[in-house]
PDB file of C-alpha atoms in Angstrom:
ATOM      1  CA  UNK A  35       0.000   0.000   0.000  1.00  0.00           C
ATOM      2  CA  UNK A  36       3.013   2.248  -0.537  1.00  0.00           C
ATOM      3  CA  UNK A  37       3.134   3.742   2.916  1.00  0.00           C
ATOM      4  CA  UNK A  38      -0.489   4.882   2.971  1.00  0.00           C
ATOM      5  CA  UNK A  39      -2.528   4.738   6.134  1.00  0.00           C
ATOM      6  CA  UNK A  40      -5.778   3.199   7.314  1.00  0.00           C
ATOM      7  CA  UNK A  41      -8.330   5.316   9.169  1.00  0.00           C
ATOM      8  CA  UNK A  42      -9.206   8.989   8.990  1.00  0.00           C
ATOM      9  CA  UNK A  43      -7.270  12.187   9.456  1.00  0.00           C
ATOM     10  CA  UNK A  44      -8.545  15.462  10.874  1.00  0.00           C
ATOM     11  CA  UNK A  45      -6.649  18.703  10.553  1.00  0.00           C
ATOM     12  CA  UNK A  46      -5.021  19.813  13.794  1.00  0.00           C
ATOM     13  CA  UNK A  47      -5.034  16.372  15.387  1.00  0.00           C
ATOM     14  CA  UNK A  48      -2.433  13.675  15.560  1.00  0.00           C
ATOM     15  CA  UNK A  49      -3.219  10.561  13.601  1.00  0.00           C
ATOM     16  CA  UNK A  50      -4.083   7.567  15.807  1.00  0.00           C
ATOM     17  CA  UNK A  51      -3.445   4.200  14.212  1.00  0.00           C
ATOM     18  CA  UNK A  52      -4.409   0.676  15.088  1.00  0.00           C
ATOM     19  CA  UNK A  53      -1.664  -1.852  15.863  1.00  0.00           C
ATOM     20  CA  UNK A  54       1.097  -1.717  13.227  1.00  0.00           C
ATOM     21  CA  UNK A  55       0.369  -3.797  10.138  1.00  0.00           C
ATOM     22  CA  UNK A  56       2.848  -4.719   7.439  1.00  0.00           C
ATOM     23  CA  UNK A  57       0.937  -3.519   4.379  1.00  0.00           C
ATOM     24  CA  UNK A  58       3.887  -4.105   2.072  1.00  0.00           C
ATOM     25  CA  UNK A  59       6.663  -6.625   2.823  1.00  0.00           C
ATOM     26  CA  UNK A  60       9.118  -4.479   0.857  1.00  0.00           C
ATOM     27  CA  UNK A  61       8.625  -1.602   3.331  1.00  0.00           C
ATOM     28  CA  UNK A  62      11.482  -2.179   5.770  1.00  0.00           C
ATOM     29  CA  UNK A  63      11.404   1.008   7.829  1.00  0.00           C
ATOM     30  CA  UNK A  64       8.555   3.434   8.485  1.00  0.00           C
ATOM     31  CA  UNK A  65       8.726   6.428  10.820  1.00  0.00           C
ATOM     32  CA  UNK A  66       5.452   8.368  10.707  1.00  0.00           C
ATOM     33  CA  UNK A  67       5.931  11.280  13.058  1.00  0.00           C
ATOM     34  CA  UNK A  68       2.305  12.433  13.247  1.00  0.00           C
ATOM     35  CA  UNK A  69       1.319   8.929  14.381  1.00  0.00           C
ATOM     36  CA  UNK A  70       1.769   8.478  18.148  1.00  0.00           C
ATOM     37  CA  UNK A  71       2.320   4.737  17.706  1.00  0.00           C
ATOM     38  CA  UNK A  72       5.513   5.692  15.849  1.00  0.00           C
ATOM     39  CA  UNK A  73       6.578   8.906  17.602  1.00  0.00           C
ATOM     40  CA  UNK A  74       5.507   9.911  21.107  1.00  0.00           C
ATOM     41  CA  UNK A  75       6.639  13.505  20.686  1.00  0.00           C
ATOM     42  CA  UNK A  76       9.482  13.155  23.207  1.00  0.00           C
ATOM     43  CA  UNK A  77      12.307  10.837  24.158  1.00  0.00           C
ATOM     44  CA  UNK A  78      14.989   9.348  21.933  1.00  0.00           C
ATOM     45  CA  UNK A  79      13.217   6.455  20.179  1.00  0.00           C
ATOM     46  CA  UNK A  80      11.112   6.356  17.018  1.00  0.00           C
ATOM     47  CA  UNK A  81       9.111   3.156  16.627  1.00  0.00           C
ATOM     48  CA  UNK A  82       9.343   1.514  13.225  1.00  0.00           C
ATOM     49  CA  UNK A  83       5.723   0.763  12.283  1.00  0.00           C
ATOM     50  CA  UNK A  84       6.668  -1.321   9.248  1.00  0.00           C
ATOM     51  CA  UNK A  85       6.726  -4.242  11.685  1.00  0.00           C
ATOM     52  CA  UNK A  86      10.407  -5.042  11.047  1.00  0.00           C
ATOM     53  CA  UNK A  87      11.741  -3.609  14.289  1.00  0.00           C
ATOM     54  CA  UNK A  88      14.105  -1.059  12.743  1.00  0.00           C
ATOM     55  CA  UNK A  89      13.483   1.489  15.474  1.00  0.00           C
ATOM     56  CA  UNK A  90      15.232   4.853  15.171  1.00  0.00           C
ATOM     57  CA  UNK A  91      17.371   6.599  17.787  1.00  0.00           C
ATOM     58  CA  UNK A  92      17.756  10.348  18.164  1.00  0.00           C
ATOM     59  CA  UNK A  93      21.418  11.285  18.535  1.00  0.00           C
ATOM     60  CA  UNK A  94      22.685  14.646  19.761  1.00  0.00           C
ATOM     61  CA  UNK A  95      19.324  16.063  20.886  1.00  0.00           C
ATOM     62  CA  UNK A  96      17.498  17.045  17.684  1.00  0.00           C
ATOM     63  CA  UNK A  97      14.731  19.623  18.043  1.00  0.00           C
ATOM     64  CA  UNK A  98      11.383  17.848  18.347  1.00  0.00           C
ATOM     65  CA  UNK A  99       7.667  18.572  18.213  1.00  0.00           C
ATOM     66  CA  UNK A 100       4.757  16.160  18.471  1.00  0.00           C
ATOM     67  CA  UNK A 101       4.881  15.649  14.680  1.00  0.00           C
ATOM     68  CA  UNK A 102       8.453  16.402  13.588  1.00  0.00           C
ATOM     69  CA  UNK A 103      12.152  15.963  14.343  1.00  0.00           C
ATOM     70  CA  UNK A 104      14.778  18.461  13.171  1.00  0.00           C
ATOM     71  CA  UNK A 105      18.453  17.666  12.687  1.00  0.00           C
ATOM     72  CA  UNK A 106      21.154  20.281  13.261  1.00  0.00           C
ATOM     73  CA  UNK A 107      24.803  20.819  12.491  1.00  0.00           C
ATOM     74  CA  UNK A 108      25.915  22.110  15.887  1.00  0.00           C
ATOM     75  CA  UNK A 109      25.955  18.879  17.880  1.00  0.00           C
ATOM     76  CA  UNK A 110      25.536  17.270  15.280  1.00  0.00           C
ATOM     77  CA  UNK A 111      21.988  16.032  15.893  1.00  0.00           C
ATOM     78  CA  UNK A 112      20.410  13.410  13.638  1.00  0.00           C
ATOM     79  CA  UNK A 113      18.415  10.153  13.492  1.00  0.00           C
ATOM     80  CA  UNK A 114      20.205   6.795  13.434  1.00  0.00           C
ATOM     81  CA  UNK A 115      18.415   3.770  11.956  1.00  0.00           C
ATOM     82  CA  UNK A 116      19.534   0.135  12.369  1.00  0.00           C
ATOM     83  CA  UNK A 117      19.146  -0.607   8.658  1.00  0.00           C
ATOM     84  CA  UNK A 118      21.595  -0.831   5.771  1.00  0.00           C
ATOM     85  CA  UNK A 119      20.626  -0.222   2.159  1.00  0.00           C
ATOM     86  CA  UNK A 120      21.085  -3.269  -0.122  1.00  0.00           C
ATOM     87  CA  UNK A 121      23.163  -2.897  -3.273  1.00  0.00           C
ATOM     88  CA  UNK A 122      20.574  -4.232  -5.727  1.00  0.00           C
ATOM     89  CA  UNK A 123      17.573  -1.918  -5.184  1.00  0.00           C
ATOM     90  CA  UNK A 124      15.993   0.472  -2.687  1.00  0.00           C
ATOM     91  CA  UNK A 125      13.777   3.499  -2.179  1.00  0.00           C
ATOM     92  CA  UNK A 126      14.464   6.137   0.472  1.00  0.00           C
ATOM     93  CA  UNK A 127      11.489   8.426   1.082  1.00  0.00           C
ATOM     94  CA  UNK A 128      11.058  11.393   3.374  1.00  0.00           C
ATOM     95  CA  UNK A 129       8.768  14.338   3.822  1.00  0.00           C
ATOM     96  CA  UNK A 130      11.070  17.120   4.924  1.00  0.00           C
ATOM     97  CA  UNK A 131      11.775  20.817   4.986  1.00  0.00           C
ATOM     98  CA  UNK A 132      15.426  21.591   4.290  1.00  0.00           C
ATOM     99  CA  UNK A 133      15.973  24.943   6.000  1.00  0.00           C
ATOM    100  CA  UNK A 134      16.945  28.104   4.154  1.00  0.00           C
ATOM    101  CA  UNK A 135      19.703  28.989   4.734  1.00  0.00           C
ATOM    102  CA  UNK A 136      21.735  25.954   5.676  1.00  0.00           C
ATOM    103  CA  UNK A 137      24.519  26.357   8.261  1.00  0.00           C
ATOM    104  CA  UNK A 138      27.137  24.940   5.911  1.00  0.00           C
ATOM    105  CA  UNK A 139      27.847  22.514   3.047  1.00  0.00           C
ATOM    106  CA  UNK A 140      27.958  19.574   2.701  1.00  0.00           C
ATOM    107  CA  UNK A 141      24.455  19.359   4.243  1.00  0.00           C
ATOM    108  CA  UNK A 142      23.219  15.769   4.395  1.00  0.00           C
ATOM    109  CA  UNK A 143      19.615  14.691   3.998  1.00  0.00           C
ATOM    110  CA  UNK A 144      20.352  10.969   4.509  1.00  0.00           C
ATOM    111  CA  UNK A 145      23.343   8.652   4.322  1.00  0.00           C
ATOM    112  CA  UNK A 146      24.385   5.017   4.722  1.00  0.00           C
ATOM    113  CA  UNK A 147      27.952   5.170   3.526  1.00  0.00           C
ATOM    114  CA  UNK A 148      31.658   4.658   4.161  1.00  0.00           C
ATOM    115  CA  UNK A 149      33.334   7.277   1.990  1.00  0.00           C
ATOM    116  CA  UNK A 150      36.915   6.044   2.316  1.00  0.00           C
ATOM    117  CA  UNK A 151      35.859   2.502   1.472  1.00  0.00           C
ATOM    118  CA  UNK A 152      33.748   3.659  -1.496  1.00  0.00           C
ATOM    119  CA  UNK A 153      30.749   1.882   0.017  1.00  0.00           C
ATOM    120  CA  UNK A 154      27.094   2.758   0.420  1.00  0.00           C
ATOM    121  CA  UNK A 155      24.820   5.584  -0.644  1.00  0.00           C
ATOM    122  CA  UNK A 156      23.897   9.143   0.357  1.00  0.00           C
ATOM    123  CA  UNK A 157      22.089  12.361  -0.558  1.00  0.00           C
ATOM    124  CA  UNK A 158      23.585  15.730   0.367  1.00  0.00           C
ATOM    125  CA  UNK A 159      23.540  19.372  -0.669  1.00  0.00           C
ATOM    126  CA  UNK A 160      26.917  20.511  -1.951  1.00  0.00           C
ATOM    127  CA  UNK A 161      25.565  24.071  -2.240  1.00  0.00           C
ATOM    128  CA  UNK A 162      22.290  25.891  -1.684  1.00  0.00           C
ATOM    129  CA  UNK A 163      21.064  24.817  -5.131  1.00  0.00           C
ATOM    130  CA  UNK A 164      22.792  21.493  -5.809  1.00  0.00           C
ATOM    131  CA  UNK A 165      21.823  18.050  -4.500  1.00  0.00           C
ATOM    132  CA  UNK A 166      24.136  15.090  -5.047  1.00  0.00           C
ATOM    133  CA  UNK A 167      22.618  11.649  -4.507  1.00  0.00           C
ATOM    134  CA  UNK A 168      23.613   8.074  -5.235  1.00  0.00           C
ATOM    135  CA  UNK A 169      26.735   6.040  -4.475  1.00  0.00           C
ATOM    136  CA  UNK A 170      29.861   7.344  -2.784  1.00  0.00           C
ATOM    137  CA  UNK A 171      31.781   7.265  -6.063  1.00  0.00           C
ATOM    138  CA  UNK A 172      28.989   7.394  -8.671  1.00  0.00           C
ATOM    139  CA  UNK A 173      25.501   8.873  -8.652  1.00  0.00           C
ATOM    140  CA  UNK A 174      22.968  11.306 -10.015  1.00  0.00           C
ATOM    141  CA  UNK A 175      23.255  15.055  -9.704  1.00  0.00           C
ATOM    142  CA  UNK A 176      20.235  17.339  -9.320  1.00  0.00           C
ATOM    143  CA  UNK A 177      21.268  20.955  -9.725  1.00  0.00           C
ATOM    144  CA  UNK A 178      17.981  22.807  -9.095  1.00  0.00           C
ATOM    145  CA  UNK A 179      17.274  22.090  -5.433  1.00  0.00           C
ATOM    146  CA  UNK A 180      15.110  24.655  -3.609  1.00  0.00           C
ATOM    147  CA  UNK A 181      15.529  25.220   0.122  1.00  0.00           C
ATOM    148  CA  UNK A 182      12.832  26.135   2.605  1.00  0.00           C
ATOM    149  CA  UNK A 183       9.770  24.179   1.440  1.00  0.00           C
ATOM    150  CA  UNK A 184       8.116  21.037   2.809  1.00  0.00           C
ATOM    151  CA  UNK A 185       8.307  18.417   0.059  1.00  0.00           C
ATOM    152  CA  UNK A 186       8.019  14.676  -0.484  1.00  0.00           C
ATOM    153  CA  UNK A 187      11.383  13.323  -1.627  1.00  0.00           C
ATOM    154  CA  UNK A 188      11.777   9.845  -3.139  1.00  0.00           C
ATOM    155  CA  UNK A 189      15.204   8.488  -4.062  1.00  0.00           C
ATOM    156  CA  UNK A 190      15.375   5.146  -5.887  1.00  0.00           C
ATOM    157  CA  UNK A 191      18.062   2.730  -7.069  1.00  0.00           C
ATOM    158  CA  UNK A 192      17.016  -0.115  -9.383  1.00  0.00           C
ATOM    159  CA  UNK A 193      20.440  -1.657  -9.961  1.00  0.00           C
ATOM    160  CA  UNK A 194      21.077   0.460 -13.065  1.00  0.00           C
ATOM    161  CA  UNK A 195      19.886   4.023 -12.468  1.00  0.00           C
ATOM    162  CA  UNK A 196      19.420   6.371  -9.552  1.00  0.00           C
ATOM    163  CA  UNK A 197      16.283   8.501  -9.698  1.00  0.00           C
ATOM    164  CA  UNK A 198      15.091  11.433  -7.639  1.00  0.00           C
ATOM    165  CA  UNK A 199      11.457  12.532  -7.318  1.00  0.00           C
ATOM    166  CA  UNK A 200      10.091  15.701  -5.694  1.00  0.00           C
ATOM    167  CA  UNK A 201       6.354  15.613  -4.929  1.00  0.00           C
ATOM    168  CA  UNK A 202       6.187  12.626  -7.310  1.00  0.00           C
ATOM    169  CA  UNK A 203       7.841  14.456 -10.238  1.00  0.00           C
ATOM    170  CA  UNK A 204      10.965  12.713 -11.576  1.00  0.00           C
ATOM    171  CA  UNK A 205      13.482  15.569 -11.469  1.00  0.00           C
ATOM    172  CA  UNK A 206      16.588  13.545 -12.309  1.00  0.00           C
ATOM    173  CA  UNK A 207      17.648  10.127 -13.639  1.00  0.00           C
ATOM    174  CA  UNK A 208      21.310   9.160 -13.503  1.00  0.00           C
ATOM    175  CA  UNK A 209      23.362   7.592 -16.249  1.00  0.00           C
ATOM    176  CA  UNK A 210      23.683   3.809 -16.368  1.00  0.00           C
ATOM    177  CA  UNK A 211      25.571   2.391 -13.367  1.00  0.00           C
ATOM    178  CA  UNK A 212      25.020  -1.346 -13.787  1.00  0.00           C
ATOM    179  CA  UNK A 213      28.772  -2.091 -13.626  1.00  0.00           C
ATOM    180  CA  UNK A 214      30.977  -2.262 -11.694  1.00  0.00           C
ATOM    181  CA  UNK A 215      28.946  -3.467  -8.749  1.00  0.00           C
ATOM    182  CA  UNK A 216      28.314  -1.218  -5.757  1.00  0.00           C
ATOM    183  CA  UNK A 217      29.434  -2.161  -2.247  1.00  0.00           C
ATOM    184  CA  UNK A 218      27.050  -1.920   0.702  1.00  0.00           C
ATOM    185  CA  UNK A 219      27.880  -0.012   3.859  1.00  0.00           C
ATOM    186  CA  UNK A 220      27.167  -1.719   7.188  1.00  0.00           C
ATOM    187  CA  UNK A 221      27.250   1.265   9.560  1.00  0.00           C
ATOM    188  CA  UNK A 222      23.523   2.200   9.702  1.00  0.00           C
ATOM    189  CA  UNK A 223      21.366   4.656   7.814  1.00  0.00           C
ATOM    190  CA  UNK A 224      21.273   8.244   9.123  1.00  0.00           C
ATOM    191  CA  UNK A 225      18.698  10.937   8.457  1.00  0.00           C
ATOM    192  CA  UNK A 226      20.105  14.450   8.784  1.00  0.00           C
ATOM    193  CA  UNK A 227      23.825  13.594   8.787  1.00  0.00           C
ATOM    194  CA  UNK A 228      26.438  11.346   7.213  1.00  0.00           C
ATOM    195  CA  UNK A 229      29.312   9.362   8.707  1.00  0.00           C
ATOM    196  CA  UNK A 230      32.841  10.698   8.861  1.00  0.00           C
ATOM    197  CA  UNK A 231      34.989   9.689   5.890  1.00  0.00           C
ATOM    198  CA  UNK A 232      36.215   6.696   7.897  1.00  0.00           C
ATOM    199  CA  UNK A 233      32.625   5.456   8.247  1.00  0.00           C
ATOM    200  CA  UNK A 234      32.231   6.187  11.959  1.00  0.00           C
ATOM    201  CA  UNK A 235      30.559   8.883  14.042  1.00  0.00           C
ATOM    202  CA  UNK A 236      28.716  11.691  12.272  1.00  0.00           C
ATOM    203  CA  UNK A 237      29.484  14.855  10.345  1.00  0.00           C
ATOM    204  CA  UNK A 238      28.025  17.253   7.745  1.00  0.00           C
ATOM    205  CA  UNK A 239      24.620  17.418   9.396  1.00  0.00           C
ATOM    206  CA  UNK A 240      21.911  19.553   7.842  1.00  0.00           C
ATOM    207  CA  UNK A 241      19.216  21.756   9.293  1.00  0.00           C
ATOM    208  CA  UNK A 242      16.297  19.618   8.141  1.00  0.00           C
ATOM    209  CA  UNK A 243      12.882  19.021   9.682  1.00  0.00           C
ATOM    210  CA  UNK A 244      11.559  15.523   9.038  1.00  0.00           C
ATOM    211  CA  UNK A 245       7.880  14.553   9.143  1.00  0.00           C
ATOM    212  CA  UNK A 246       8.012  11.064   7.619  1.00  0.00           C
ATOM    213  CA  UNK A 247      10.826   8.645   6.747  1.00  0.00           C
ATOM    214  CA  UNK A 248      10.418   5.320   4.948  1.00  0.00           C
ATOM    215  CA  UNK A 249      12.738   2.821   3.266  1.00  0.00           C
ATOM    216  CA  UNK A 250      11.873   0.028   0.827  1.00  0.00           C
ATOM    217  CA  UNK A 251      14.140  -2.761  -0.398  1.00  0.00           C
ATOM    218  CA  UNK A 252      12.863  -2.277  -3.960  1.00  0.00           C
ATOM    219  CA  UNK A 253      12.888   0.659  -6.363  1.00  0.00           C
ATOM    220  CA  UNK A 254       9.306   1.902  -6.451  1.00  0.00           C
ATOM    221  CA  UNK A 255       7.953   2.816  -9.870  1.00  0.00           C
ATOM    222  CA  UNK A 256       6.916   6.305 -10.922  1.00  0.00           C
ATOM    223  CA  UNK A 257       3.285   5.181 -10.770  1.00  0.00           C
ATOM    224  CA  UNK A 258       3.648   3.875  -7.217  1.00  0.00           C
ATOM    225  CA  UNK A 259       5.383   7.059  -6.097  1.00  0.00           C
ATOM    226  CA  UNK A 260       2.650   9.200  -7.669  1.00  0.00           C
ATOM    227  CA  UNK A 261      -0.109   7.148  -6.012  1.00  0.00           C
ATOM    228  CA  UNK A 262       1.525   7.588  -2.621  1.00  0.00           C
ATOM    229  CA  UNK A 263       1.891  11.334  -3.167  1.00  0.00           C
ATOM    230  CA  UNK A 264      -1.795  11.675  -4.060  1.00  0.00           C
ATOM    231  CA  UNK A 265      -2.765   9.716  -0.949  1.00  0.00           C
ATOM    232  CA  UNK A 266      -0.748  11.842   1.495  1.00  0.00           C
ATOM    233  CA  UNK A 267      -0.360  15.328  -0.004  1.00  0.00           C
ATOM    234  CA  UNK A 268      -3.403  16.801   1.755  1.00  0.00           C
ATOM    235  CA  UNK A 269      -2.480  15.264   5.076  1.00  0.00           C
ATOM    236  CA  UNK A 270       0.997  16.806   5.024  1.00  0.00           C
ATOM    237  CA  UNK A 271       0.237  20.012   3.177  1.00  0.00           C
ATOM    238  CA  UNK A 272       2.514  19.244   0.246  1.00  0.00           C
TER     239      UNK A 272
END
């Protein structure tokens, strides 16, 4: 069901869900911050409501509300997830506002990488208008990024191409990267920061407010991404 939700939603109220249900076995991580079964509004744990137990941990005291978590560069503060992206296919999705201005560049939206080892994947702003996403040595480059707006971002890897979608519009498709094979990183996925070049700790955090974060172990199609956007755009005001 592409990360959609059962039940009703009323403006100004937090969504209240029934017990977590795995609607899609390819959905491996789901943090829905306006759902109190996923995020209580305080503390350091986000419950993964995909049913796979990939619960998130807040590191460095991000700024929180009852429906959002904001990373920052000072501490750095970010969200650590006990999940590693596979090399064959994945989708990383988030609803986020990347602040304008950013405190510095690189500014990382998400990362699961070991730069020195040439392993894993990431998405970061190299300037106020340029987003790099993909593998640590090869990837797609989206040069028209706009700061300061809440958007739905979908990043996919299908084993050949990286693709980036903003509010379901495909804004960039990489060149063919079927060979040589990519190497997976095993040091956990972060939202709001990347690892140091040695693959440990954290650095290059961004000022980003997250409202939803989901990861699939397949590359969702453009049609699936559009359906999800239609289902949630009113709820999140995107």
